[in-house]
mmCIF file of C-alpha atoms in Angstrom:
data_model
loop_
_atom_site.group_PDB
_atom_site.id
_atom_site.type_symbol
_atom_site.label_atom_id
_atom_site.label_comp_id
_atom_site.label_asym_id
_atom_site.label_seq_id
_atom_site.Cartn_x
_atom_site.Cartn_y
_atom_site.Cartn_z
ATOM 1 C CA MET A 3 0.000 0.000 0.000
ATOM 2 C CA LYS A 4 1.324 3.426 -0.988
ATOM 3 C CA ASN A 5 1.681 6.037 1.730
ATOM 4 C CA ASN A 6 0.216 9.102 0.003
ATOM 5 C CA LEU A 7 0.402 12.000 2.413
ATOM 6 C CA GLU A 8 -1.708 15.056 1.737
ATOM 7 C CA ASN A 9 0.209 18.294 2.211
ATOM 8 C CA ILE A 10 -1.813 20.741 4.264
ATOM 9 C CA GLY A 11 -1.036 23.977 6.050
ATOM 10 C CA VAL A 12 -2.211 24.964 9.501
ATOM 11 C CA LEU A 13 -2.379 28.638 10.415
ATOM 12 C CA GLY A 14 -3.530 28.878 13.992
ATOM 13 C CA GLY A 15 -4.403 31.863 16.092
ATOM 14 C CA SER A 16 -7.034 34.078 17.561
ATOM 15 C CA PHE A 17 -7.460 36.074 14.314
ATOM 16 C CA ASP A 18 -8.216 39.139 16.432
ATOM 17 C CA PRO A 19 -9.078 40.471 13.846
ATOM 18 C CA PRO A 20 -8.299 38.482 10.708
ATOM 19 C CA HIS A 21 -6.685 40.491 7.897
ATOM 20 C CA LYS A 22 -5.237 40.372 4.399
ATOM 21 C CA GLY A 23 -1.852 39.257 5.799
ATOM 22 C CA HIS A 24 -3.441 35.985 6.988
ATOM 23 C CA LEU A 25 -4.955 35.497 3.533
ATOM 24 C CA TYR A 26 -1.673 36.379 1.807
ATOM 25 C CA VAL A 27 0.437 33.832 3.734
ATOM 26 C CA SER A 28 -2.251 31.192 3.183
ATOM 27 C CA LYS A 29 -2.351 31.749 -0.577
ATOM 28 C CA LYS A 30 1.481 31.872 -0.820
ATOM 29 C CA SER A 31 1.724 28.645 1.184
ATOM 30 C CA ILE A 32 -0.811 26.854 -1.015
ATOM 31 C CA LYS A 33 1.003 27.912 -4.169
ATOM 32 C CA ASN A 34 4.666 27.585 -3.125
ATOM 33 C CA LEU A 35 4.353 24.470 -0.947
ATOM 34 C CA LYS A 36 1.754 22.763 -3.183
ATOM 35 C CA LEU A 37 -0.717 22.380 -0.353
ATOM 36 C CA LYS A 38 -4.116 20.785 -0.804
ATOM 37 C CA LYS A 39 -5.523 23.277 1.709
ATOM 38 C CA VAL A 40 -4.761 25.601 4.601
ATOM 39 C CA ILE A 41 -6.754 25.293 7.789
ATOM 40 C CA TRP A 42 -7.293 28.481 9.750
ATOM 41 C CA ALA A 43 -7.471 26.951 13.230
ATOM 42 C CA ILE A 44 -9.155 29.706 15.194
ATOM 43 C CA THR A 45 -8.865 29.710 18.959
ATOM 44 C CA LYS A 46 -11.123 31.409 21.470
ATOM 45 C CA LYS A 47 -8.063 32.691 23.323
ATOM 46 C CA ASN A 48 -4.355 32.407 22.630
ATOM 47 C CA PRO A 49 -2.722 30.873 25.752
ATOM 48 C CA LEU A 50 0.204 33.333 25.480
ATOM 49 C CA LYS A 51 -1.912 36.483 25.055
ATOM 50 C CA LYS A 52 -4.461 38.552 26.960
ATOM 51 C CA LYS A 53 -8.203 38.364 26.438
ATOM 52 C CA PRO A 54 -9.207 38.869 22.774
ATOM 53 C CA PHE A 55 -10.437 42.302 21.688
ATOM 54 C CA PHE A 56 -13.225 40.993 19.444
ATOM 55 C CA SER A 57 -15.776 38.323 20.344
ATOM 56 C CA PHE A 58 -15.166 34.794 19.103
ATOM 57 C CA LYS A 59 -18.401 34.947 17.088
ATOM 58 C CA LEU A 60 -17.345 38.150 15.301
ATOM 59 C CA ARG A 61 -13.809 36.838 14.604
ATOM 60 C CA LYS A 62 -15.264 33.692 12.995
ATOM 61 C CA LYS A 63 -17.649 35.810 10.903
ATOM 62 C CA LEU A 64 -14.796 38.081 9.734
ATOM 63 C CA CYS A 65 -12.614 35.072 8.876
ATOM 64 C CA ARG A 66 -15.397 33.510 6.803
ATOM 65 C CA LYS A 67 -15.860 36.788 4.949
ATOM 66 C CA ILE A 68 -12.136 37.015 4.075
ATOM 67 C CA ILE A 69 -11.811 33.399 2.901
ATOM 68 C CA LYS A 70 -15.206 32.891 1.248
ATOM 69 C CA LYS A 71 -13.782 33.045 -2.315
ATOM 70 C CA HIS A 72 -10.887 30.719 -1.474
ATOM 71 C CA LYS A 73 -11.985 27.077 -1.528
ATOM 72 C CA LYS A 74 -8.584 25.801 -0.366
ATOM 73 C CA ILE A 75 -8.741 27.812 2.882
ATOM 74 C CA GLN A 76 -10.985 26.437 5.612
ATOM 75 C CA LEU A 77 -11.913 27.921 8.969
ATOM 76 C CA LYS A 78 -12.016 25.343 11.771
ATOM 77 C CA HIS A 79 -12.398 25.477 15.530
ATOM 78 C CA TYR A 80 -11.018 22.426 17.317
ATOM 79 C CA GLU A 81 -10.419 23.316 20.956
ATOM 80 C CA ASP A 82 -13.873 22.282 22.234
ATOM 81 C CA LYS A 83 -13.443 18.872 20.593
ATOM 82 C CA LEU A 84 -9.825 18.594 21.793
ATOM 83 C CA LYS A 85 -10.419 20.124 25.234
ATOM 84 C CA SER A 86 -7.131 21.926 24.545
ATOM 85 C CA LYS A 87 -5.824 25.211 23.130
ATOM 86 C CA THR A 88 -2.361 23.898 22.322
ATOM 87 C CA SER A 89 -0.931 23.540 18.835
ATOM 88 C CA ILE A 90 0.674 20.207 19.650
ATOM 89 C CA ASN A 91 -2.689 18.647 20.525
ATOM 90 C CA LEU A 92 -4.196 20.031 17.319
ATOM 91 C CA ILE A 93 -1.391 18.550 15.191
ATOM 92 C CA LYS A 94 -1.696 15.174 16.964
ATOM 93 C CA PHE A 95 -5.457 15.237 16.379
ATOM 94 C CA LEU A 96 -5.095 16.023 12.657
ATOM 95 C CA LYS A 97 -2.392 13.395 12.099
ATOM 96 C CA LYS A 98 -4.376 10.724 13.942
ATOM 97 C CA ARG A 99 -7.469 11.220 11.787
ATOM 98 C CA HIS A 100 -5.915 12.002 8.398
ATOM 99 C CA ASN A 101 -2.932 11.072 6.282
ATOM 100 C CA TYR A 102 -1.445 14.584 6.423
ATOM 101 C CA LYS A 103 2.006 16.044 6.078
ATOM 102 C CA ILE A 104 1.509 19.234 8.053
ATOM 103 C CA PHE A 105 3.123 22.579 7.342
ATOM 104 C CA PHE A 106 2.715 24.694 10.470
ATOM 105 C CA ILE A 107 2.558 28.345 9.392
ATOM 106 C CA ILE A 108 3.684 31.198 11.650
ATOM 107 C CA GLY A 109 5.068 34.707 11.365
ATOM 108 C CA SER A 110 8.650 35.515 12.360
ATOM 109 C CA ASP A 111 7.231 37.348 15.399
ATOM 110 C CA ASN A 112 5.946 33.998 16.722
ATOM 111 C CA LEU A 113 9.281 32.273 16.161
ATOM 112 C CA ILE A 114 10.826 34.496 18.870
ATOM 113 C CA ASN A 115 8.774 32.868 21.651
ATOM 114 C CA PHE A 116 8.195 29.507 20.014
ATOM 115 C CA HIS A 117 10.295 27.827 22.721
ATOM 116 C CA LYS A 118 7.548 28.774 25.226
ATOM 117 C CA TRP A 119 4.921 26.774 23.344
ATOM 118 C CA LYS A 120 3.810 23.529 24.927
ATOM 119 C CA ASN A 121 5.849 20.548 23.619
ATOM 120 C CA TYR A 122 7.431 22.680 20.892
ATOM 121 C CA LYS A 123 10.135 20.066 20.173
ATOM 122 C CA GLU A 124 7.495 17.430 19.486
ATOM 123 C CA LEU A 125 5.566 19.918 17.362
ATOM 124 C CA LEU A 126 8.708 20.431 15.265
ATOM 125 C CA LYS A 127 9.069 16.668 14.779
ATOM 126 C CA MET A 128 5.443 16.253 13.715
ATOM 127 C CA SER A 129 5.269 19.146 11.259
ATOM 128 C CA LYS A 130 7.374 21.298 9.004
ATOM 129 C CA LEU A 131 7.627 24.860 10.286
ATOM 130 C CA VAL A 132 6.879 27.591 7.751
ATOM 131 C CA VAL A 133 7.952 31.077 8.835
ATOM 132 C CA PHE A 134 6.866 34.229 7.029
ATOM 133 C CA SER A 135 8.799 37.472 7.391
ATOM 134 C CA ARG A 136 7.180 40.091 9.584
ATOM 135 C CA LYS A 137 8.479 43.604 9.401
ATOM 136 C CA GLY A 138 10.709 44.342 12.385
ATOM 137 C CA PHE A 139 10.946 40.746 13.669
ATOM 138 C CA ASP A 140 13.214 38.765 11.328
ATOM 139 C CA THR A 141 16.596 39.553 12.902
ATOM 140 C CA LYS A 142 15.380 38.773 16.419
ATOM 141 C CA ALA A 143 13.653 35.611 15.154
ATOM 142 C CA ARG A 144 16.852 34.295 13.546
ATOM 143 C CA LYS A 145 18.671 34.764 16.874
ATOM 144 C CA SER A 146 15.883 33.175 18.930
ATOM 145 C CA VAL A 147 16.250 30.195 21.263
ATOM 146 C CA ILE A 148 14.275 27.964 18.906
ATOM 147 C CA MET A 149 16.800 28.290 16.077
ATOM 148 C CA LYS A 150 19.137 25.968 18.016
ATOM 149 C CA HIS A 151 16.512 23.200 17.813
ATOM 150 C CA LEU A 152 15.642 23.539 14.163
ATOM 151 C CA LYS A 153 17.195 21.499 11.421
ATOM 152 C CA SER A 154 17.233 23.253 8.067
ATOM 153 C CA LYS A 155 15.076 20.529 6.501
ATOM 154 C CA ASN A 156 12.342 21.136 9.058
ATOM 155 C CA ILE A 157 11.922 24.867 8.467
ATOM 156 C CA LYS A 158 11.018 26.950 5.463
ATOM 157 C CA PHE A 159 11.564 30.700 5.588
ATOM 158 C CA PHE A 160 9.634 32.968 3.269
ATOM 159 C CA LYS A 161 11.820 36.046 3.067
ATOM 160 C CA ASN A 162 11.326 39.320 1.216
ATOM 161 C CA LEU A 163 7.582 38.982 1.491
ATOM 162 C CA LYS A 164 7.366 41.304 4.460
ATOM 163 C CA ILE A 165 3.870 41.345 5.854
ATOM 164 C CA ASP A 166 3.269 44.901 7.005
ATOM 165 C CA ILE A 167 -0.056 44.402 8.718
ATOM 166 C CA SER A 168 -0.968 42.841 12.023
ATOM 167 C CA SER A 169 -4.011 42.296 14.178
ATOM 168 C CA THR A 170 -2.318 44.414 16.867
ATOM 169 C CA GLN A 171 -2.016 47.353 14.453
ATOM 170 C CA LEU A 172 -5.650 47.013 13.431
ATOM 171 C CA ARG A 173 -6.866 46.904 17.049
ATOM 172 C CA THR A 174 -4.762 50.004 17.865
ATOM 173 C CA LYS A 175 -6.303 51.891 14.930
ATOM 174 C CA ILE A 176 -9.793 50.937 16.120
ATOM 175 C CA ILE A 177 -9.042 52.002 19.699
ATOM 176 C CA ASN A 178 -7.559 55.313 18.504
ATOM 177 C CA GLY A 179 -10.425 55.892 16.047
ATOM 178 C CA ASN A 180 -8.200 55.902 12.934
#
C-alpha cells in the first residue's frame, strides 16, 4: 500500500481580527508548498496572550468573509473537541485522523517565543515549520532560542515577502479611532 500523504497547512491563532496578511500567507503557502488546503485553526483565546479584543463569534464571521472566495482555505475550531488550546494537541489530532504532512505556518514574530509553546520540540518533529517574514521581527527571530533546535530541513523561511499588517495594528487603529 502506498503512503500518500496530503500536504496541508495549519495557520492557527485568535485572528483578532483576521486580515489580508493571513490570507496572503495562506495563498502563498498553497502555491509555493503545493498544499491541498490551509486550515485556519481559530482559537477562542491564545494561551500566550491577553483576552481577545473581538468576540469569538465576530472573529469567525470576519474570517469567513475574508476566505469565502478561497476554496482551499478552511476555517475550523477544534479546541472544544480537543479540550485543549495547544498547537501540539491540534497537530496530533489532525495526524491521527488524516494522512497529512503538516506545514505549520507562523510569522517571524511567533518564532521568537516559540520555545515557550507547549511541547514545541514534538511539534517540530510532527510538522514542518513555515515562517513568514514580519516587518521588524526577522533579525530577532533568527537569533531566537528555537533556532538551536531547528534542522534546516524542518523549516522553510519565506523572506522578502514582508507582511506589514498585524491584528495588533488594526486593534490600535480601532481604539484610537483611525
